GROMACS .gro file of C-alpha atoms in nm:
model
  363
    1UNK     CA    1  -1.713   2.185  20.490
    2UNK     CA    2  -2.016   2.117  20.459
    3UNK     CA    3  -2.149   2.447  20.675
    4UNK     CA    4  -2.035   2.679  20.852
    5UNK     CA    5  -2.063   2.804  21.252
    6UNK     CA    6  -2.286   3.062  21.447
    7UNK     CA    7  -2.063   3.382  21.480
    8UNK     CA    8  -2.214   3.343  21.810
    9UNK     CA    9  -1.943   3.160  21.874
   10UNK     CA   10  -1.712   3.402  21.826
   11UNK     CA   11  -1.860   3.669  22.154
   12UNK     CA   12  -1.665   3.541  22.352
   13UNK     CA   13  -1.318   3.578  22.104
   14UNK     CA   14  -1.055   3.926  22.337
   15UNK     CA   15  -0.783   3.755  22.476
   16UNK     CA   16  -0.546   3.690  22.136
   17UNK     CA   17  -0.676   4.032  22.016
   18UNK     CA   18  -0.630   4.178  22.388
   19UNK     CA   19  -0.256   4.041  22.382
   20UNK     CA   20  -0.171   4.108  21.991
   21UNK     CA   21  -0.263   4.531  22.094
   22UNK     CA   22   0.026   4.518  22.392
   23UNK     CA   23   0.224   4.317  22.171
   24UNK     CA   24   0.226   4.529  21.889
   25UNK     CA   25   0.228   4.837  22.110
   26UNK     CA   26   0.568   4.716  22.246
   27UNK     CA   27   0.770   4.637  21.968
   28UNK     CA   28   0.639   4.996  21.834
   29UNK     CA   29   0.842   5.128  22.128
   30UNK     CA   30   1.113   4.911  22.109
   31UNK     CA   31   1.175   4.949  21.769
   32UNK     CA   32   1.150   5.330  21.866
   33UNK     CA   33   1.389   5.361  22.143
   34UNK     CA   34   1.132   5.334  22.424
   35UNK     CA   35   1.067   5.075  22.662
   36UNK     CA   36   0.742   4.892  22.681
   37UNK     CA   37   0.461   5.040  22.901
   38UNK     CA   38   0.453   4.798  23.157
   39UNK     CA   39   0.262   4.522  23.267
   40UNK     CA   40  -0.079   4.662  23.421
   41UNK     CA   41  -0.099   4.909  23.262
   42UNK     CA   42  -0.019   4.813  22.927
   43UNK     CA   43  -0.386   4.642  22.943
   44UNK     CA   44  -0.636   4.793  22.826
   45UNK     CA   45  -0.904   4.881  23.061
   46UNK     CA   46  -1.204   4.726  22.949
   47UNK     CA   47  -1.008   4.402  22.970
   48UNK     CA   48  -0.742   4.495  23.344
   49UNK     CA   49  -1.002   4.385  23.607
   50UNK     CA   50  -0.945   3.987  23.377
   51UNK     CA   51  -0.608   4.001  23.320
   52UNK     CA   52  -0.358   4.201  23.561
   53UNK     CA   53  -0.297   3.853  23.802
   54UNK     CA   54  -0.200   3.673  23.542
   55UNK     CA   55   0.155   3.716  23.553
   56UNK     CA   56   0.201   3.431  23.360
   57UNK     CA   57   0.174   3.644  23.044
   58UNK     CA   58   0.346   3.943  23.208
   59UNK     CA   59   0.628   3.714  23.261
   60UNK     CA   60   0.598   3.532  22.879
   61UNK     CA   61   0.510   3.947  22.694
   62UNK     CA   62   0.909   4.079  22.934
   63UNK     CA   63   1.099   3.779  22.745
   64UNK     CA   64   0.896   3.801  22.393
   65UNK     CA   65   1.061   4.220  22.436
   66UNK     CA   66   1.433   4.090  22.526
   67UNK     CA   67   1.408   3.841  22.259
   68UNK     CA   68   1.300   4.116  22.036
   69UNK     CA   69   1.549   4.384  22.162
   70UNK     CA   70   1.781   4.140  22.021
   71UNK     CA   71   1.707   4.108  21.669
   72UNK     CA   72   1.834   4.304  21.372
   73UNK     CA   73   1.624   4.627  21.264
   74UNK     CA   74   1.498   4.445  20.960
   75UNK     CA   75   1.398   4.089  21.113
   76UNK     CA   76   1.188   4.334  21.401
   77UNK     CA   77   1.018   4.422  21.095
   78UNK     CA   78   0.918   4.057  20.923
   79UNK     CA   79   0.799   3.929  21.278
   80UNK     CA   80   0.567   4.232  21.387
   81UNK     CA   81   0.469   4.155  20.952
   82UNK     CA   82   0.400   3.811  21.074
   83UNK     CA   83   0.178   3.900  21.365
   84UNK     CA   84   0.025   4.142  21.079
   85UNK     CA   85  -0.056   3.828  20.826
   86UNK     CA   86  -0.117   3.543  21.103
   87UNK     CA   87  -0.417   3.718  21.295
   88UNK     CA   88  -0.576   3.906  20.951
   89UNK     CA   89  -0.878   3.647  21.033
   90UNK     CA   90  -1.026   3.528  20.821
   91UNK     CA   91  -0.882   3.718  20.576
   92UNK     CA   92  -0.614   3.538  20.554
   93UNK     CA   93  -0.769   3.237  20.506
   94UNK     CA   94  -0.869   3.306  20.192
   95UNK     CA   95  -0.647   3.612  20.028
   96UNK     CA   96  -0.357   3.419  19.887
   97UNK     CA   97  -0.103   3.662  19.992
   98UNK     CA   98   0.184   3.506  20.173
   99UNK     CA   99   0.191   3.479  20.555
  100UNK     CA  100   0.529   3.361  20.753
  101UNK     CA  101   0.525   3.084  20.985
  102UNK     CA  102   0.757   3.136  21.298
  103UNK     CA  103   0.990   2.849  21.253
  104UNK     CA  104   1.141   3.165  20.925
  105UNK     CA  105   1.281   3.354  21.244
  106UNK     CA  106   1.628   3.265  21.519
  107UNK     CA  107   1.583   3.027  21.829
  108UNK     CA  108   1.495   3.303  22.086
  109UNK     CA  109   1.266   3.471  21.867
  110UNK     CA  110   1.014   3.150  21.775
  111UNK     CA  111   1.064   3.062  22.150
  112UNK     CA  112   0.908   3.321  22.317
  113UNK     CA  113   0.663   3.402  22.067
  114UNK     CA  114   0.503   3.070  22.110
  115UNK     CA  115   0.554   3.042  22.521
  116UNK     CA  116   0.390   3.357  22.510
  117UNK     CA  117   0.065   3.195  22.282
  118UNK     CA  118   0.070   2.839  22.428
  119UNK     CA  119  -0.017   3.012  22.771
  120UNK     CA  120  -0.284   3.208  22.582
  121UNK     CA  121  -0.438   2.915  22.476
  122UNK     CA  122  -0.451   2.697  22.805
  123UNK     CA  123  -0.591   2.997  22.960
  124UNK     CA  124  -0.885   2.955  22.713
  125UNK     CA  125  -0.980   2.657  22.967
  126UNK     CA  126  -0.935   2.930  23.284
  127UNK     CA  127  -1.049   3.293  23.202
  128UNK     CA  128  -1.412   3.274  23.291
  129UNK     CA  129  -1.699   3.517  23.227
  130UNK     CA  130  -1.989   3.479  23.441
  131UNK     CA  131  -1.960   3.155  23.549
  132UNK     CA  132  -1.788   2.954  23.301
  133UNK     CA  133  -1.484   2.963  23.054
  134UNK     CA  134  -1.441   3.136  22.666
  135UNK     CA  135  -1.405   2.789  22.617
  136UNK     CA  136  -1.701   2.623  22.673
  137UNK     CA  137  -1.925   2.977  22.605
  138UNK     CA  138  -1.799   2.902  22.228
  139UNK     CA  139  -1.884   2.536  22.247
  140UNK     CA  140  -2.162   2.570  22.336
  141UNK     CA  141  -2.359   2.889  22.181
  142UNK     CA  142  -2.219   2.679  21.868
  143UNK     CA  143  -2.340   2.318  21.998
  144UNK     CA  144  -2.698   2.498  22.085
  145UNK     CA  145  -2.759   2.655  21.714
  146UNK     CA  146  -2.606   2.313  21.534
  147UNK     CA  147  -2.892   2.134  21.330
  148UNK     CA  148  -2.749   1.845  21.405
  149UNK     CA  149  -2.466   1.752  21.580
  150UNK     CA  150  -2.197   1.679  21.308
  151UNK     CA  151  -1.901   1.807  21.263
  152UNK     CA  152  -1.858   2.020  20.895
  153UNK     CA  153  -1.562   1.933  20.810
  154UNK     CA  154  -1.670   1.549  20.728
  155UNK     CA  155  -2.039   1.518  20.803
  156UNK     CA  156  -1.941   1.209  20.940
  157UNK     CA  157  -1.862   1.262  21.351
  158UNK     CA  158  -2.111   1.350  21.612
  159UNK     CA  159  -1.979   1.655  21.811
  160UNK     CA  160  -2.079   1.540  22.216
  161UNK     CA  161  -2.261   1.761  22.403
  162UNK     CA  162  -2.186   2.052  22.664
  163UNK     CA  163  -2.053   1.936  23.002
  164UNK     CA  164  -1.873   1.611  22.787
  165UNK     CA  165  -1.533   1.582  22.819
  166UNK     CA  166  -1.424   1.841  22.574
  167UNK     CA  167  -1.254   1.783  22.193
  168UNK     CA  168  -0.977   1.898  22.071
  169UNK     CA  169  -0.986   2.255  21.989
  170UNK     CA  170  -0.803   2.297  21.668
  171UNK     CA  171  -0.520   2.502  21.618
  172UNK     CA  172  -0.686   2.561  21.214
  173UNK     CA  173  -0.370   2.716  21.110
  174UNK     CA  174  -0.086   2.558  21.335
  175UNK     CA  175   0.007   2.734  21.601
  176UNK     CA  176   0.373   2.532  21.573
  177UNK     CA  177   0.351   2.806  21.226
  178UNK     CA  178   0.112   3.053  21.281
  179UNK     CA  179   0.188   3.060  21.672
  180UNK     CA  180   0.036   3.466  21.653
  181UNK     CA  181  -0.365   3.312  21.592
  182UNK     CA  182  -0.307   3.078  21.871
  183UNK     CA  183  -0.564   3.178  22.124
  184UNK     CA  184  -0.814   3.346  21.847
  185UNK     CA  185  -1.186   3.160  21.854
  186UNK     CA  186  -1.228   3.215  21.454
  187UNK     CA  187  -0.879   2.933  21.441
  188UNK     CA  188  -0.981   2.715  21.696
  189UNK     CA  189  -1.332   2.598  21.554
  190UNK     CA  190  -1.451   2.259  21.692
  191UNK     CA  191  -1.428   1.908  21.502
  192UNK     CA  192  -1.454   1.574  21.529
  193UNK     CA  193  -1.193   1.385  21.717
  194UNK     CA  194  -1.154   1.162  21.399
  195UNK     CA  195  -1.053   1.455  21.121
  196UNK     CA  196  -0.834   1.641  21.412
  197UNK     CA  197  -0.658   1.403  21.527
  198UNK     CA  198  -0.593   1.083  21.255
  199UNK     CA  199  -0.659   1.385  20.967
  200UNK     CA  200  -0.547   1.745  21.005
  201UNK     CA  201  -0.346   1.706  21.259
  202UNK     CA  202  -0.047   1.986  21.241
  203UNK     CA  203  -0.090   2.044  20.833
  204UNK     CA  204  -0.080   2.327  20.708
  205UNK     CA  205  -0.349   2.474  20.538
  206UNK     CA  206  -0.223   2.778  20.418
  207UNK     CA  207   0.124   2.596  20.200
  208UNK     CA  208   0.066   2.245  20.092
  209UNK     CA  209   0.392   2.039  20.138
  210UNK     CA  210   0.503   2.200  19.802
  211UNK     CA  211   0.581   2.490  20.000
  212UNK     CA  212   0.224   2.625  19.733
  213UNK     CA  213  -0.001   2.870  19.889
  214UNK     CA  214  -0.353   2.722  19.904
  215UNK     CA  215  -0.696   2.889  19.974
  216UNK     CA  216  -0.940   2.709  20.221
  217UNK     CA  217  -1.297   2.771  20.405
  218UNK     CA  218  -1.343   2.982  20.745
  219UNK     CA  219  -1.536   2.818  20.966
  220UNK     CA  220  -1.736   3.097  21.029
  221UNK     CA  221  -1.836   3.214  20.673
  222UNK     CA  222  -1.728   2.977  20.399
  223UNK     CA  223  -1.754   2.933  20.173
  224UNK     CA  224  -1.925   2.557  20.208
  225UNK     CA  225  -2.057   2.299  19.936
  226UNK     CA  226  -2.313   2.043  19.853
  227UNK     CA  227  -2.200   1.670  19.783
  228UNK     CA  228  -2.300   1.613  19.401
  229UNK     CA  229  -2.219   1.176  19.293
  230UNK     CA  230  -2.381   1.343  18.916
  231UNK     CA  231  -2.067   1.200  18.806
  232UNK     CA  232  -2.117   0.777  18.897
  233UNK     CA  233  -2.205   0.512  18.719
  234UNK     CA  234  -2.413   0.237  18.890
  235UNK     CA  235  -2.223  -0.111  18.690
  236UNK     CA  236  -1.869   0.045  18.706
  237UNK     CA  237  -1.711   0.020  19.013
  238UNK     CA  238  -1.523  -0.253  19.203
  239UNK     CA  239  -1.597  -0.646  19.262
  240UNK     CA  240  -1.645  -0.730  19.606
  241UNK     CA  241  -1.716  -1.150  19.703
  242UNK     CA  242  -1.922  -1.125  19.344
  243UNK     CA  243  -2.083  -0.788  19.321
  244UNK     CA  244  -2.059  -0.476  19.099
  245UNK     CA  245  -1.992  -0.229  19.266
  246UNK     CA  246  -2.060   0.165  19.185
  247UNK     CA  247  -1.770   0.403  19.090
  248UNK     CA  248  -1.744   0.666  19.263
  249UNK     CA  249  -1.717   1.011  19.149
  250UNK     CA  250  -1.799   1.278  19.460
  251UNK     CA  251  -1.835   1.588  19.377
  252UNK     CA  252  -1.792   1.890  19.548
  253UNK     CA  253  -2.037   2.155  19.453
  254UNK     CA  254  -1.981   2.565  19.520
  255UNK     CA  255  -1.860   2.919  19.428
  256UNK     CA  256  -1.528   2.809  19.424
  257UNK     CA  257  -1.307   2.478  19.400
  258UNK     CA  258  -0.962   2.634  19.516
  259UNK     CA  259  -1.132   2.599  19.913
  260UNK     CA  260  -1.262   2.197  19.781
  261UNK     CA  261  -0.968   2.138  19.657
  262UNK     CA  262  -0.815   2.198  20.050
  263UNK     CA  263  -1.079   2.064  20.223
  264UNK     CA  264  -1.036   1.732  20.029
  265UNK     CA  265  -0.664   1.737  20.059
  266UNK     CA  266  -0.640   1.795  20.477
  267UNK     CA  267  -0.960   1.572  20.562
  268UNK     CA  268  -0.941   1.275  20.311
  269UNK     CA  269  -1.319   1.340  20.212
  270UNK     CA  270  -1.359   1.159  19.923
  271UNK     CA  271  -1.128   0.894  20.041
  272UNK     CA  272  -1.341   0.863  20.424
  273UNK     CA  273  -1.689   0.858  20.196
  274UNK     CA  274  -1.620   0.616  19.942
  275UNK     CA  275  -1.384   0.346  20.176
  276UNK     CA  276  -1.578   0.490  20.474
  277UNK     CA  277  -1.941   0.479  20.395
  278UNK     CA  278  -2.028   0.477  20.041
  279UNK     CA  279  -1.908   0.137  19.941
  280UNK     CA  280  -1.979  -0.064  20.232
  281UNK     CA  281  -2.314   0.115  20.335
  282UNK     CA  282  -2.432   0.056  19.972
  283UNK     CA  283  -2.580  -0.288  19.961
  284UNK     CA  284  -2.758  -0.192  20.347
  285UNK     CA  285  -2.935   0.135  20.217
  286UNK     CA  286  -3.040  -0.112  19.904
  287UNK     CA  287  -3.195  -0.353  20.132
  288UNK     CA  288  -3.386  -0.093  20.348
  289UNK     CA  289  -3.565   0.108  20.073
  290UNK     CA  290  -3.636  -0.267  19.906
  291UNK     CA  291  -3.815  -0.320  20.234
  292UNK     CA  292  -3.960   0.009  20.268
  293UNK     CA  293  -4.092  -0.030  19.898
  294UNK     CA  294  -4.203  -0.365  19.980
  295UNK     CA  295  -4.424  -0.235  20.304
  296UNK     CA  296  -4.563   0.055  20.165
  297UNK     CA  297  -4.618  -0.065  19.795
  298UNK     CA  298  -4.636  -0.403  19.777
  299UNK     CA  299  -4.461  -0.666  19.508
  300UNK     CA  300  -4.580  -0.691  19.125
  301UNK     CA  301  -4.416  -0.359  18.996
  302UNK     CA  302  -4.232  -0.252  18.709
  303UNK     CA  303  -3.899  -0.142  18.752
  304UNK     CA  304  -4.037   0.165  18.630
  305UNK     CA  305  -4.333   0.220  18.870
  306UNK     CA  306  -4.029   0.136  19.135
  307UNK     CA  307  -3.795   0.392  19.021
  308UNK     CA  308  -4.054   0.698  19.064
  309UNK     CA  309  -4.138   0.635  19.432
  310UNK     CA  310  -3.741   0.716  19.480
  311UNK     CA  311  -3.843   1.073  19.533
  312UNK     CA  312  -4.057   1.029  19.788
  313UNK     CA  313  -3.844   0.744  19.960
  314UNK     CA  314  -3.595   1.056  19.984
  315UNK     CA  315  -3.816   1.300  20.091
  316UNK     CA  316  -4.016   1.065  20.366
  317UNK     CA  317  -3.729   0.818  20.429
  318UNK     CA  318  -3.449   0.957  20.411
  319UNK     CA  319  -3.523   1.307  20.488
  320UNK     CA  320  -3.315   1.682  20.501
  321UNK     CA  321  -3.032   1.705  20.709
  322UNK     CA  322  -2.638   1.543  20.818
  323UNK     CA  323  -2.767   1.348  21.100
  324UNK     CA  324  -2.709   0.905  21.027
  325UNK     CA  325  -2.544   1.018  20.679
  326UNK     CA  326  -2.811   1.162  20.484
  327UNK     CA  327  -2.628   1.345  20.313
  328UNK     CA  328  -2.487   1.104  20.137
  329UNK     CA  329  -2.742   0.851  20.093
  330UNK     CA  330  -3.003   1.091  19.957
  331UNK     CA  331  -2.712   1.119  19.710
  332UNK     CA  332  -2.649   0.757  19.635
  333UNK     CA  333  -3.075   0.724  19.605
  334UNK     CA  334  -3.040   1.091  19.312
  335UNK     CA  335  -2.806   0.836  19.128
  336UNK     CA  336  -3.025   0.530  19.086
  337UNK     CA  337  -3.259   0.777  18.978
  338UNK     CA  338  -3.081   0.907  18.743
  339UNK     CA  339  -2.923   0.654  18.624
  340UNK     CA  340  -3.338   0.431  18.571
  341UNK     CA  341  -3.350   0.759  18.342
  342UNK     CA  342  -3.155   0.731  18.149
  343UNK     CA  343  -3.158   0.731  17.784
  344UNK     CA  344  -2.865   0.474  17.700
  345UNK     CA  345  -2.860   0.288  18.056
  346UNK     CA  346  -3.225   0.301  18.222
  347UNK     CA  347  -3.377  -0.062  18.087
  348UNK     CA  348  -3.113  -0.202  18.268
  349UNK     CA  349  -3.089  -0.010  18.533
  350UNK     CA  350  -3.496  -0.046  18.587
  351UNK     CA  351  -3.431  -0.402  18.566
  352UNK     CA  352  -3.173  -0.430  18.863
  353UNK     CA  353  -3.380  -0.166  19.018
  354UNK     CA  354  -3.699  -0.391  19.058
  355UNK     CA  355  -3.499  -0.736  19.136
  356UNK     CA  356  -3.412  -0.590  19.385
  357UNK     CA  357  -3.672  -0.463  19.558
  358UNK     CA  358  -3.880  -0.827  19.441
  359UNK     CA  359  -3.475  -1.072  19.646
  360UNK     CA  360  -3.393  -0.793  19.879
  361UNK     CA  361  -3.742  -0.648  19.991
  362UNK     CA  362  -3.843  -1.056  19.964
  363UNK     CA  363  -3.557  -1.185  20.286
   0.00000   0.00000   0.00000
């Protein structure tokens, strides 16, 4: 991902942990031949007032305990271990250790677990703190600290402001496989509709299609990546309508490549950047540069002089940030600048840049 969310979005992240604590104690009691503590005495005192009237939790706990009690002792232990692993956030995202899916367990307990944590997920839109539901508290806190109101999973989709129709919360670890983290805000990062619905969906971020364990970025702690086009070549890509486009080579600069590979595989970052931004926007961006150059510098300049103005254009016109694809646009012009200085391709590139300014800038 491109940047992380502020941990202030986790200030009310207590519901999932509270219920996991109750479930864990209840399972331990059953495993020892005892009865779980009854509702509402099982609720920690600090959260009892908020939860004791939520009979939907109570009823689902009873069903879960019944299905858990019917399991063989070894399967009980496996389920408890699965619960520990699924809730080991954020470590489970990067530790590479096994994390067993709920789909590996008998139907009765699988249904009971899903029912409880689906219910808890819905409660995030109901439970209120100071007149505001937990889900909206999370989103408002994150939104307020974003430099640009852009989805960090793609850098393309915009976030709506608080009070607008909500974006769907993404179960980063899908609830169909890892329900014990189903109401953990660490597992529910805001994400744009395109990333969520069109690309990620219910994809398992911990295992690939071949069942191989993989690592991914923590939405609140990274690692994050900078996009680079340094390996691209200006005149070696596809030809469309008589125009030769660059051969785009997108690199992810960051501390490790394992999380970057997962990010690209799930959200199709390289494909989306090339198809939806770099190729269709390449000519419009050149046109804008040419217009800017002619307006600011005039005509009758050689290619080297024009190329030397690119850093100024990046700094003053494109500027820094994520809005309007600025991070990709800046990389395109950095590529042009580097190609102008290349020992083998520089002369050709500078002549091309001069033609762009003289022809396009005059239109």
